[in-house]
Coordinates of C-alpha atoms and ligand atoms in Angstrom, one line a residue:
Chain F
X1 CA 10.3 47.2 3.9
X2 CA 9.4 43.5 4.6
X3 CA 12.5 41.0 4.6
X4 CA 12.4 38.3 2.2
X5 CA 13.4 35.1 2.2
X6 CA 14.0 32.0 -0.4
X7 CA 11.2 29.7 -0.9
X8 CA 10.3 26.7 -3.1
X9 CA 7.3 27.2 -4.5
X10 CA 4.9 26.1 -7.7
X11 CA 5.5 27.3 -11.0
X12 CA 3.4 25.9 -13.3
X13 CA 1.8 22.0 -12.6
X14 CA 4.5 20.1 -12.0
X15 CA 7.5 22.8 -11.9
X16 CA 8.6 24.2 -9.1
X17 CA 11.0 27.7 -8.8
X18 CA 12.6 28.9 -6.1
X19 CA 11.5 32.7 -5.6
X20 CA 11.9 35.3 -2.9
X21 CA 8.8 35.8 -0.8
X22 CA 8.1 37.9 2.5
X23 CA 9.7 36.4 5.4
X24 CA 7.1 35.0 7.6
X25 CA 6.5 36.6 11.4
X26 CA 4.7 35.7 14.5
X27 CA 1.1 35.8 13.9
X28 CA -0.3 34.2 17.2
X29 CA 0.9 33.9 20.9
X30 CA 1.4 30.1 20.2
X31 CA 3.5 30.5 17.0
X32 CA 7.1 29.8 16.6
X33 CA 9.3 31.1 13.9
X34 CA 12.1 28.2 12.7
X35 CA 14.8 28.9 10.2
X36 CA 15.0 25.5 8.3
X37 CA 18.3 24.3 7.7
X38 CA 17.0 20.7 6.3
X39 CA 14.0 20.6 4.2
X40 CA 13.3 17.4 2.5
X41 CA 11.5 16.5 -0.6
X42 CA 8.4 13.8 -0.3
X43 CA 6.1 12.1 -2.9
X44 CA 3.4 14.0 -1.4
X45 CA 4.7 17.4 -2.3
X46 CA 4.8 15.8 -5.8
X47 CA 1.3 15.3 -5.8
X48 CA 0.3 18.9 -4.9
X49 CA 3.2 19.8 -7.3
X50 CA 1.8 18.0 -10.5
X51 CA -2.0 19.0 -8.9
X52 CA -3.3 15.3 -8.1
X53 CA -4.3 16.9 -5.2
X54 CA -6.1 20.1 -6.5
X55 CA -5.7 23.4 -4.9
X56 CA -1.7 24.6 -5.1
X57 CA -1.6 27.8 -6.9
X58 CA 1.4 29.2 -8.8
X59 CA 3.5 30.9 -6.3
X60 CA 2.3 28.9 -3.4
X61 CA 5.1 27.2 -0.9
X62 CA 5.6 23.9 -0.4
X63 CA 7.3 21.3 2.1
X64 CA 6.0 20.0 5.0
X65 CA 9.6 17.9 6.2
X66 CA 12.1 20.0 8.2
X67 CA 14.3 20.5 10.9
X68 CA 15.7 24.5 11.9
X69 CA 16.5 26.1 14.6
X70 CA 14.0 28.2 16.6
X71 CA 14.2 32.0 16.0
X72 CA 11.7 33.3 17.6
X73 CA 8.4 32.0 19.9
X74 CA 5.0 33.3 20.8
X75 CA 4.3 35.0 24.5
X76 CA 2.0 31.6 24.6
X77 CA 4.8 29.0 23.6
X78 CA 6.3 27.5 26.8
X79 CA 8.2 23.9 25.8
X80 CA 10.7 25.3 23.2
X81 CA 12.8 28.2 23.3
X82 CA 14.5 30.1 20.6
X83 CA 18.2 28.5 19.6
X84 CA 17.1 25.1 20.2
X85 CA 17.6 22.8 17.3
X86 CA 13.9 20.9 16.4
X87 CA 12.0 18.8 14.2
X88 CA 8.3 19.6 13.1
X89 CA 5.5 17.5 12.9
X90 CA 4.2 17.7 9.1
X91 CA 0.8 18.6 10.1
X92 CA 0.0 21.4 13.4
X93 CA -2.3 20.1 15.9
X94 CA -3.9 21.6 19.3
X95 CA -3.1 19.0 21.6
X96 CA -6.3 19.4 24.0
X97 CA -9.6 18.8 21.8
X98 CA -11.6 15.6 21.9
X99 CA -9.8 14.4 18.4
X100 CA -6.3 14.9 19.6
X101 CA -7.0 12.9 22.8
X102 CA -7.6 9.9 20.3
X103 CA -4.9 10.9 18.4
X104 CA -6.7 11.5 15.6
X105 CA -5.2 14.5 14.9
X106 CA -6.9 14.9 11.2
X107 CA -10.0 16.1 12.5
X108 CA -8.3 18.3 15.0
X109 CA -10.1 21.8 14.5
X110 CA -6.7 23.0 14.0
X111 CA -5.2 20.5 11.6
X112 CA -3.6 22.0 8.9
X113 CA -0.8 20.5 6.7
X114 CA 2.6 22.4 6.1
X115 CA 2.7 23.4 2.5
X116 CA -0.6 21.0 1.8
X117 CA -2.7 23.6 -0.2
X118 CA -6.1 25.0 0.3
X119 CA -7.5 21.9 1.1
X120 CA -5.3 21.3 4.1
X121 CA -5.2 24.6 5.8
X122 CA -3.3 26.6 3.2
X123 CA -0.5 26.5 6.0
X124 CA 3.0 27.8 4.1
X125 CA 5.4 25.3 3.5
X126 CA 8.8 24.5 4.4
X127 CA 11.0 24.8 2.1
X128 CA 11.7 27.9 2.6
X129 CA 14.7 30.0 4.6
X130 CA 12.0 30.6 7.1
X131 CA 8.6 29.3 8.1
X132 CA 6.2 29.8 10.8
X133 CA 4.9 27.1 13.3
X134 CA 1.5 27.2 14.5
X135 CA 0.7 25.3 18.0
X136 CA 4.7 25.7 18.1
X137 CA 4.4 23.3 21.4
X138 CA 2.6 20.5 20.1
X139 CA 4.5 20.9 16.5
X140 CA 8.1 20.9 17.7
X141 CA 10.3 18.9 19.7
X142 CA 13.7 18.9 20.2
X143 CA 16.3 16.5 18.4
X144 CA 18.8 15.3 20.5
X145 CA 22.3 17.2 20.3
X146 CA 24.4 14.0 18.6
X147 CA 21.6 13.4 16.0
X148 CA 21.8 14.6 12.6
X149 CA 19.5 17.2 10.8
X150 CA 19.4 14.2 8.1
X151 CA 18.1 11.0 10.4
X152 CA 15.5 13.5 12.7
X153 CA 13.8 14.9 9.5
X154 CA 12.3 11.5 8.8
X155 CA 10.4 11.7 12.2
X156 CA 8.2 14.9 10.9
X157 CA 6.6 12.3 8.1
X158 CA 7.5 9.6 6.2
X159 CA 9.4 7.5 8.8
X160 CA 6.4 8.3 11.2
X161 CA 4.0 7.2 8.1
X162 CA 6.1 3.7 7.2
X163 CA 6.0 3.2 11.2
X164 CA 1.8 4.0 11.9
X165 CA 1.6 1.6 8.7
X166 CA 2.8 -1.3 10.8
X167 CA 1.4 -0.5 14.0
X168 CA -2.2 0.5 12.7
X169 CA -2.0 -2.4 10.2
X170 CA -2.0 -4.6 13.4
X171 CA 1.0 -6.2 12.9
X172 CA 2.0 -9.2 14.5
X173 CA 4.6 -11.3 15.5
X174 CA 5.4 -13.6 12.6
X175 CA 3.0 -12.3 10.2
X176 CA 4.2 -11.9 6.5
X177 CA 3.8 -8.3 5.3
X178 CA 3.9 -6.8 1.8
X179 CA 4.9 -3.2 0.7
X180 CA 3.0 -2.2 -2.3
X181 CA 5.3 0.6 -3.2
X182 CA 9.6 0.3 -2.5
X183 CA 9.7 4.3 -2.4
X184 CA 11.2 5.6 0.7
X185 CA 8.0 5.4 2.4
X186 CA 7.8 2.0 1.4
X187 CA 12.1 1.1 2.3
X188 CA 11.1 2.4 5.6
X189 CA 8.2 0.5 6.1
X190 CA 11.1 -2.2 5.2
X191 CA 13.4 -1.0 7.8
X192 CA 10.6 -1.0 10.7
X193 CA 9.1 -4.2 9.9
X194 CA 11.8 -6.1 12.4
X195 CA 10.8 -4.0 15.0
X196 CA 7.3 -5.1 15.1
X197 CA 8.6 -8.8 14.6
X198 CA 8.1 -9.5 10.9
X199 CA 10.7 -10.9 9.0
X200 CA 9.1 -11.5 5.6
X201 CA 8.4 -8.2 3.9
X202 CA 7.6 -8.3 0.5
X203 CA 8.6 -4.9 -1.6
X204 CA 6.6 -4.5 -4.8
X205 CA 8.0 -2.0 -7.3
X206 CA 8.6 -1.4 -10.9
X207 CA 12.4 0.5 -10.5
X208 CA 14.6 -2.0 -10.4
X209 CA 16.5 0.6 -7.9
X210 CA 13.7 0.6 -5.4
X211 CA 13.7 -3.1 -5.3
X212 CA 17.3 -3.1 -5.0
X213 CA 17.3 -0.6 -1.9
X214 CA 13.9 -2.2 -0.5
X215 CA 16.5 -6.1 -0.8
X216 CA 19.0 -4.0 0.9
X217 CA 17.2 -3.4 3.4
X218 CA 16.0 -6.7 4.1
X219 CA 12.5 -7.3 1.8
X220 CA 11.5 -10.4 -0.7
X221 CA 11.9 -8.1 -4.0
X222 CA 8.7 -8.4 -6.2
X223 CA 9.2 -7.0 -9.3
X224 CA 5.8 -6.3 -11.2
X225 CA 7.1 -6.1 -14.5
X226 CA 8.1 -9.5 -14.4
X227 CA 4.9 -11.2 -13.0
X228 CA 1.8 -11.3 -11.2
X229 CA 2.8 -10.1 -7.6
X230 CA 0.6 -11.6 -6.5
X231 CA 1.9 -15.4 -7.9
X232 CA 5.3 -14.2 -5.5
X233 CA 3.2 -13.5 -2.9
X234 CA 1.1 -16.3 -2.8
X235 CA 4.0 -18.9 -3.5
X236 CA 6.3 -17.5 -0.5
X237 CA 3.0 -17.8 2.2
X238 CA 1.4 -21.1 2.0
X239 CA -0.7 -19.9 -0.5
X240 CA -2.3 -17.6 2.7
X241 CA -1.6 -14.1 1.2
X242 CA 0.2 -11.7 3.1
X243 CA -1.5 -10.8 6.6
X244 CA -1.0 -7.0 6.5
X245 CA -0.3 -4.6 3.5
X246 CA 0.9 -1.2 3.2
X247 CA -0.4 0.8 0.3
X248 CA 2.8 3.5 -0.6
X249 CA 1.9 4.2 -3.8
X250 CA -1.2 5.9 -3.8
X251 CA -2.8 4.9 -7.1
X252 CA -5.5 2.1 -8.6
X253 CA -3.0 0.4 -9.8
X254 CA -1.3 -0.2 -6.7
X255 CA -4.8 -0.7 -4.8
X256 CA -5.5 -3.4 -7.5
X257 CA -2.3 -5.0 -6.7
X258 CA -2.7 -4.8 -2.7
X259 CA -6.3 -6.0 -2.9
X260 CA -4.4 -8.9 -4.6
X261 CA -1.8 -9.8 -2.2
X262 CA -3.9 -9.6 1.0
X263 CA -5.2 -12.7 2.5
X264 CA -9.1 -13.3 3.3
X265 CA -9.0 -11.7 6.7
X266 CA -6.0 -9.5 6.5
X267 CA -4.8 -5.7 6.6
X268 CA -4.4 -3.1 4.1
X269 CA -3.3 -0.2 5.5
X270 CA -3.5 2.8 3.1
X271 CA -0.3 5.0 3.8
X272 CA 0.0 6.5 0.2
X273 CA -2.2 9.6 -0.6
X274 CA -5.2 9.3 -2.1
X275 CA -7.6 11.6 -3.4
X276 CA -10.1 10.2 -5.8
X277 CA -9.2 6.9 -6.9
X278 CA -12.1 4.4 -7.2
X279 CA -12.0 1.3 -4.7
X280 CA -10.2 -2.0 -6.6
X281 CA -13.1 -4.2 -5.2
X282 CA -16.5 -3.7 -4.7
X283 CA -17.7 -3.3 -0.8
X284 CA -19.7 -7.0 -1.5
X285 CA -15.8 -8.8 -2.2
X286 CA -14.2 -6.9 0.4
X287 CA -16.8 -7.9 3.1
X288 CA -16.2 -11.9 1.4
X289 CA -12.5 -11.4 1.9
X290 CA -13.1 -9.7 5.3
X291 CA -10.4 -7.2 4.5
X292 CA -9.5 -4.7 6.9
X293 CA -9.0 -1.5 5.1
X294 CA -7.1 1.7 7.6
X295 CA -6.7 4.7 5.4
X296 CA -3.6 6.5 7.2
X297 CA -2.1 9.8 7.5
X298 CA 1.0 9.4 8.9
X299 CA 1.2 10.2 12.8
X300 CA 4.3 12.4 13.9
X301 CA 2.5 13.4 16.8
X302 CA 2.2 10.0 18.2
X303 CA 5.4 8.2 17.0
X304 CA 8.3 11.0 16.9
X305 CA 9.6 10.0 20.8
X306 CA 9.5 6.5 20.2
X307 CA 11.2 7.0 16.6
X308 CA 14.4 9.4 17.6
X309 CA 15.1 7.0 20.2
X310 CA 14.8 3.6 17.9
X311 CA 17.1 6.4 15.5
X312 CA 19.6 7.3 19.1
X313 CA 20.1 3.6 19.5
X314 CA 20.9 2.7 16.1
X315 CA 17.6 0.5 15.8
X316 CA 16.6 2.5 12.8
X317 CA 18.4 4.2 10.3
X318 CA 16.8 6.7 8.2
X319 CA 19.1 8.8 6.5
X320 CA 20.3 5.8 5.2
X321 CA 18.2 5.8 2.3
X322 CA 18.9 9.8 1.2
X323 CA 20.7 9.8 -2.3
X324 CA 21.1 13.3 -2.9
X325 CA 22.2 16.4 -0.7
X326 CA 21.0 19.3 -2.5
X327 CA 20.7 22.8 -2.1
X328 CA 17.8 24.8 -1.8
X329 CA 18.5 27.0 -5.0
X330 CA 18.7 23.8 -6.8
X331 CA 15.2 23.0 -6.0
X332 CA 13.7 22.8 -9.5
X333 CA 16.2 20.3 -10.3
X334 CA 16.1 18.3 -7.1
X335 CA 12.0 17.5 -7.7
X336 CA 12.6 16.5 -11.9
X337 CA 15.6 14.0 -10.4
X338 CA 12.7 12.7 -7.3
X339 CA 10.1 12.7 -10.1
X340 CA 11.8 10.7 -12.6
X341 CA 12.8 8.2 -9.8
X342 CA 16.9 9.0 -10.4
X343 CA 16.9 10.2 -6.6
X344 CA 15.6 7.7 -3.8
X345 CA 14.8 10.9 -1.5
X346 CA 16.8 14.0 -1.4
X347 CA 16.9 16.6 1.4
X348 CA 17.5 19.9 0.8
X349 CA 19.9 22.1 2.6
X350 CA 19.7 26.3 3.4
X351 CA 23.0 26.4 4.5
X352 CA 22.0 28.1 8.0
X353 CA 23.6 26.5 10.5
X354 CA 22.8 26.0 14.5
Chain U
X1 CA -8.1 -40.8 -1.9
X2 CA -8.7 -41.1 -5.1
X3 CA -8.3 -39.0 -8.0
X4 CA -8.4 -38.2 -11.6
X5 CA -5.2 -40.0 -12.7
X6 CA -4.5 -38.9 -16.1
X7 CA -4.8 -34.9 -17.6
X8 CA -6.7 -36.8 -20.4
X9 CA -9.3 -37.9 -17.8
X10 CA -9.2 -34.1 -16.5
X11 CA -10.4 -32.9 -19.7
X12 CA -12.9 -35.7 -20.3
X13 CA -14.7 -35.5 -17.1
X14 CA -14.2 -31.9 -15.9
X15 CA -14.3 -30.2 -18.6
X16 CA -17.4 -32.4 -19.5
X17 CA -19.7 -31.6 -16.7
X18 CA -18.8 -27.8 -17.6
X19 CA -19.9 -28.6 -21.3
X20 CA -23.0 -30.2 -19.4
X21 CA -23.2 -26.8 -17.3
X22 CA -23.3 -24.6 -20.4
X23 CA -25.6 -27.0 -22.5
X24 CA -28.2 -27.1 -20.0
X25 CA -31.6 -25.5 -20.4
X26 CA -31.9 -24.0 -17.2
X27 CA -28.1 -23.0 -16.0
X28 CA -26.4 -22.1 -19.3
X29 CA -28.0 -18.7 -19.9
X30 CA -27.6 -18.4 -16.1
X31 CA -24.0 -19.2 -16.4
X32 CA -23.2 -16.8 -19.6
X33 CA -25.2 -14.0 -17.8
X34 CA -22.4 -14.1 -15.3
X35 CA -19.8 -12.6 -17.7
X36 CA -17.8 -14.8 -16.5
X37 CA -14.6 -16.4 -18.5
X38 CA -12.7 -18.8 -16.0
X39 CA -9.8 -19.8 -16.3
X40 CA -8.6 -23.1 -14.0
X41 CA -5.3 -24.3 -13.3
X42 CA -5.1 -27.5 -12.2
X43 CA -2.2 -29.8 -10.5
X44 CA -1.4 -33.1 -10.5
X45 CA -2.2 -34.3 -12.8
X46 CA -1.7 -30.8 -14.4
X47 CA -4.3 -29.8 -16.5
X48 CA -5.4 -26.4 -18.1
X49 CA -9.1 -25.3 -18.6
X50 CA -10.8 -22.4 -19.5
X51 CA -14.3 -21.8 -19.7
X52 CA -16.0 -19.2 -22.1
X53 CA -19.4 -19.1 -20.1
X54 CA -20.9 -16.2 -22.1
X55 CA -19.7 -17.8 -25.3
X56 CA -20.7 -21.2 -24.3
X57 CA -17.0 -22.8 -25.3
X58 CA -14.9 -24.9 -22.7
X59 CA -11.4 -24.8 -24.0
X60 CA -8.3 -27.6 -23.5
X61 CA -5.0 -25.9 -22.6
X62 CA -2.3 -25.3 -21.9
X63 CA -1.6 -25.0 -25.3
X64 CA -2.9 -23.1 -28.4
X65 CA -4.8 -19.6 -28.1
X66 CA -7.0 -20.0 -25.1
X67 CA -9.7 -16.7 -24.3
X68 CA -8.5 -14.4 -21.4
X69 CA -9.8 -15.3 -18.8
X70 CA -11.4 -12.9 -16.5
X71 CA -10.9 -14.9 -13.4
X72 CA -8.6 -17.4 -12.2
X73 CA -8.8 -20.5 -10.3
X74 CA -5.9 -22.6 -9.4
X75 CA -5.4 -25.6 -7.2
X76 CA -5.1 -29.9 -7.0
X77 CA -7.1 -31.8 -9.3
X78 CA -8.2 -33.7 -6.6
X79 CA -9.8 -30.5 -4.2
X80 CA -11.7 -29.8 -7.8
X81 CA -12.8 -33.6 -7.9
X82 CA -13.6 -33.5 -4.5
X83 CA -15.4 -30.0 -5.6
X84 CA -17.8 -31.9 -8.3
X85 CA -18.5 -34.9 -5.5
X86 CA -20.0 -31.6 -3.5
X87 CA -17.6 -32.4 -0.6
X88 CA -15.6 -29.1 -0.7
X89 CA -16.6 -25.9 1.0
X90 CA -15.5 -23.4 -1.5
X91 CA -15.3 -20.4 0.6
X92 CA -13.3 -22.3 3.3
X93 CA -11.5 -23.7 0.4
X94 CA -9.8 -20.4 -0.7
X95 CA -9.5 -18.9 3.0
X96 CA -7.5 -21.9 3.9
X97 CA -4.9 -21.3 0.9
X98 CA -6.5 -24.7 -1.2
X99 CA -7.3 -23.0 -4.4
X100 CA -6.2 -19.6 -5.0
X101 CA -8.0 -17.3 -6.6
X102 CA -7.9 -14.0 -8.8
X103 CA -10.7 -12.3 -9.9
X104 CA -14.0 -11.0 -8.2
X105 CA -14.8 -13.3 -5.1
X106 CA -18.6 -12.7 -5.2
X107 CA -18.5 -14.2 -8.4
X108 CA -16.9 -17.0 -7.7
X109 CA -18.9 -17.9 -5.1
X110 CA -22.0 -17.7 -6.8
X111 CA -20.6 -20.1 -9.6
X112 CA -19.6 -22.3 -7.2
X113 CA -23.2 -22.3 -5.7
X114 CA -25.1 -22.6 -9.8
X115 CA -23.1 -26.0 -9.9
X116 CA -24.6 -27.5 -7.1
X117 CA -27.5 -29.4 -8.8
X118 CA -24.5 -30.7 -11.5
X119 CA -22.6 -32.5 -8.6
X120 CA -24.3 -35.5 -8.8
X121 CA -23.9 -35.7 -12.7
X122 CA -20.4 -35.5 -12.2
X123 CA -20.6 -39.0 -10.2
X124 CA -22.7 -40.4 -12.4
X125 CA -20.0 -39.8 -15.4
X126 CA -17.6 -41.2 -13.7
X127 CA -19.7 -44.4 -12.5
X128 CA -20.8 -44.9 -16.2
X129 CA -17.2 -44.8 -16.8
X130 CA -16.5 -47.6 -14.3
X131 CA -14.3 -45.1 -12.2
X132 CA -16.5 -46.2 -9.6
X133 CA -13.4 -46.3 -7.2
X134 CA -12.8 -42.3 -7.4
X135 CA -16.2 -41.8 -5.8
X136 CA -16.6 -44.4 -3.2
X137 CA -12.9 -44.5 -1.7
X138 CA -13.0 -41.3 0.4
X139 CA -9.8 -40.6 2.2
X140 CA -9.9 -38.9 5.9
X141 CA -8.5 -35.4 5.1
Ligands
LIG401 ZN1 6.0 13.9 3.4
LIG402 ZN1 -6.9 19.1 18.6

């Protein structure tokens, strides 16, 4: 008989369950095996949830954010050992081919995302009891012992995301930046901004609790229900626009309102998922505005050293903006909280400890 | 340098080359082809216009029901003086943060290049005006 484990997976559109499904085992030489003790819940998994992005079907896992412990490795997997406590990159990649020597691990031949659907590999997700690793070498990497299972998760995605925003954006020194978007991706595009030596970030949102958190944090709060964002914008830069935007939204509307806020010759860097939303100006206006447009998929692989140690020495902060500590069993409810915007971001535990 | 001192005179001479633009033979079906309903938002003095190019109607604001506008100029009175004297780049005028602008850019620019043959109408209004002082006295930006 085949053990089973808990897993979080889709009901119907926009429902998750949790449900008992086979426990996963070692399918290749390079494979790990990781029982999750964090698994967090992103805006992403939302979007294969409620089917924006096609594919999930009902009884598929999701999660792609988690730290565990490893349980069991490959004959092939030489830099991490069972016991050892890790966080995973959200997306597998091989390490060695022409695409992942450019870091541009999305056309890696073995890019596949954890929990992404079909269309991204139809790689099992992770929130689950257990999940399997592919490339378990490249994927994992060890969290240091006196960091929490709560700050390291943020390296697998989103803080990695927020982070690749900045840096791919071209950020520099003194340049104004505006977050289309005060979600956590967006409050931790916030939080990195003074590390790539902005300090005017403007947070555009709708939830007066976003804004709040993204003002916390240290952002110009631009609330779009009160005005043109782009009059706030505009007022606070020398009527310049801002010089880079991040896009952490991932609809038109949002485009529309980053397309509005950038200024002729700037950055919008696209860090929310799209899938088939129409562009918010034609090619002719965006060549007239010179905008330079970098659709990004956040880069674990790339960022995660760099990241736990800005997280070691105190430079960043992540778990700061979790609002809810939730079991796994309680997944259902955790996503309707996340969905309706009365979480900020919620991690959810297994109880398995190291 | 010189400017249009009053919002009165805004709306006489301004909006009066555009009520030239949209009467004329040769540019007013060009200009309501364009779709175009722009709305301007001038300072000092501060004056509201907005122009109904496909229905042919320049309208006096800020008050009473004005069209929505479909793009959205704003900026000094005197760049948009110094706009109808042809001395302004308008391009280089909105990447420098002059005039701000909402609404499609390719659009813009291509009104901004239909009102080039009005520019010298615009001096003659004001010469027949006696305002010959707001032409002639150009300031070193
Ligand atoms: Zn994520
Ligand atoms: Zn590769």
């Amino acid at each position: 008989m085949t053990a089973t484990m808990r897993a979080v997976v889709l009901d119907v559109p926009g429902r998750v369950r949790v449900q008992e499904v086979p426990r996963p085992t070692l399918e290749s030489a390079t494979d790990a095996i990781v029982r999750v003790t964090t698994a967090a819940i992103c805006g992403s998994d939302l979007h294969l949830v409620d089917r924006k992005i096609p594919g999930m079907e009902k009884g598929d896992v999701v999660g792609h954010e988690f730290v565990g412990i490893v349980e069991d490795i490959g004959d092939a997997v030489t830099t991490v050992r069972p016991g050892q406590r890790v966080v995973a990159s959200m997306f597998p990649a091989c390490g060695h081919c022409r695409s992942c020597m450019r870091h541009q691990y999305r056309t890696c031949p073995s890019f596949q995302i954890f929990g992404g659907g079909p269309g991204f590999g139809d790689l099992l997700g992770a929130q689950t009891d257990y999940v399997r690793v592919p490339l378990a070498d490249m994927t994992l990497v060890e969290i240091p012992e006196a960091m929490t299972d709560e700050d390291a998760v943020f390296t697998g995605d989103i803080l990695a995301t927020a982070y690749q925003g900045l840096a791919e954006g071209g950020v520099r020194r003194g340049d104004s930046v505006a977050v289309v978007g005060a979600g956590p991706v967006g409050q931790l595009a916030v939080m990195c901004a003074p590390l790539f030596g902005v300090d005017q970030v403007f947070a555009i949102d709708l939830v007066p609790e976003r804004l709040e958190a993204a003002k916390a944090l240290g952002a110009v709060p631009v609330d779009a229900r009160i005005g043109d964002p782009s009059d706030a914008v505009f007022d606070q830069t020398g009527n310049l626009g801002a010089d880079v935007v991040l896009e952490a939204v991932g609809n038109e509307a949002a485009l529309e309102t980053a397309w509005s806020v950038v200024r002729t010759g700037g950055t919008v860097a696209m860090i929310g998922v799209l899938y088939d939303e129409a562009w918010p100006v034609s090619a002719g206006d965006n060549w007239l505005r010179a905008v330079t447009v970098k659709p990004i998929v956040g880069d674990p692989l790339t960022h995660r050293h760099e990241l736990l140690r800005l997280i070691e020495t105190g430079k960043l902060d992540p778990a700061g903006i979790i609002s809810h500590t939730m079991d796994l069993d309680d997944a259902a409810e955790a996503y309707q909280l996340f969905k309706e915007h009365r979480a900020n971001k919620i991690v959810l535990k297994t109880g398995a400890t190291p | 340098m010189a400017t249009l001192t009053s919002t009165d005179d805004v709306y006489t001479y301004i909006g009066g080359i555009f009520r030239e633009a949209l009467a004329d033979p040769v540019l007013g079906p060009q200009l309501a082809a364009s779709g175009v309903v722009l709305r301007l938002d001038y300072r000092h003095p501060d004056a509201v216009l907005v122009v109904d190019f496909p229905g042919g109607t320049v309208h006096l604001g800020p008050d009473g029901e004005l069209p929505k506008a479909n793009i959205t100029l704003s900026m000094e009175t005197e760049l948009a003086h110094q706009y109808w004297l042809g001395r302004v780049n308008a391009a280089a005028a909105l990447a420098k943060g002059q005039a701000r602008a909402k609404g499609s850019i390719p659009k813009i620019l291509k009104l901004a290049a239909l009102a080039k043959p009005l520019f010298p109408r615009y001096e003659a209004s004001l010469r027949a005006a006696g305002l010959d002082r707001l032409v002639d006295e150009v300031g070193v930006r």
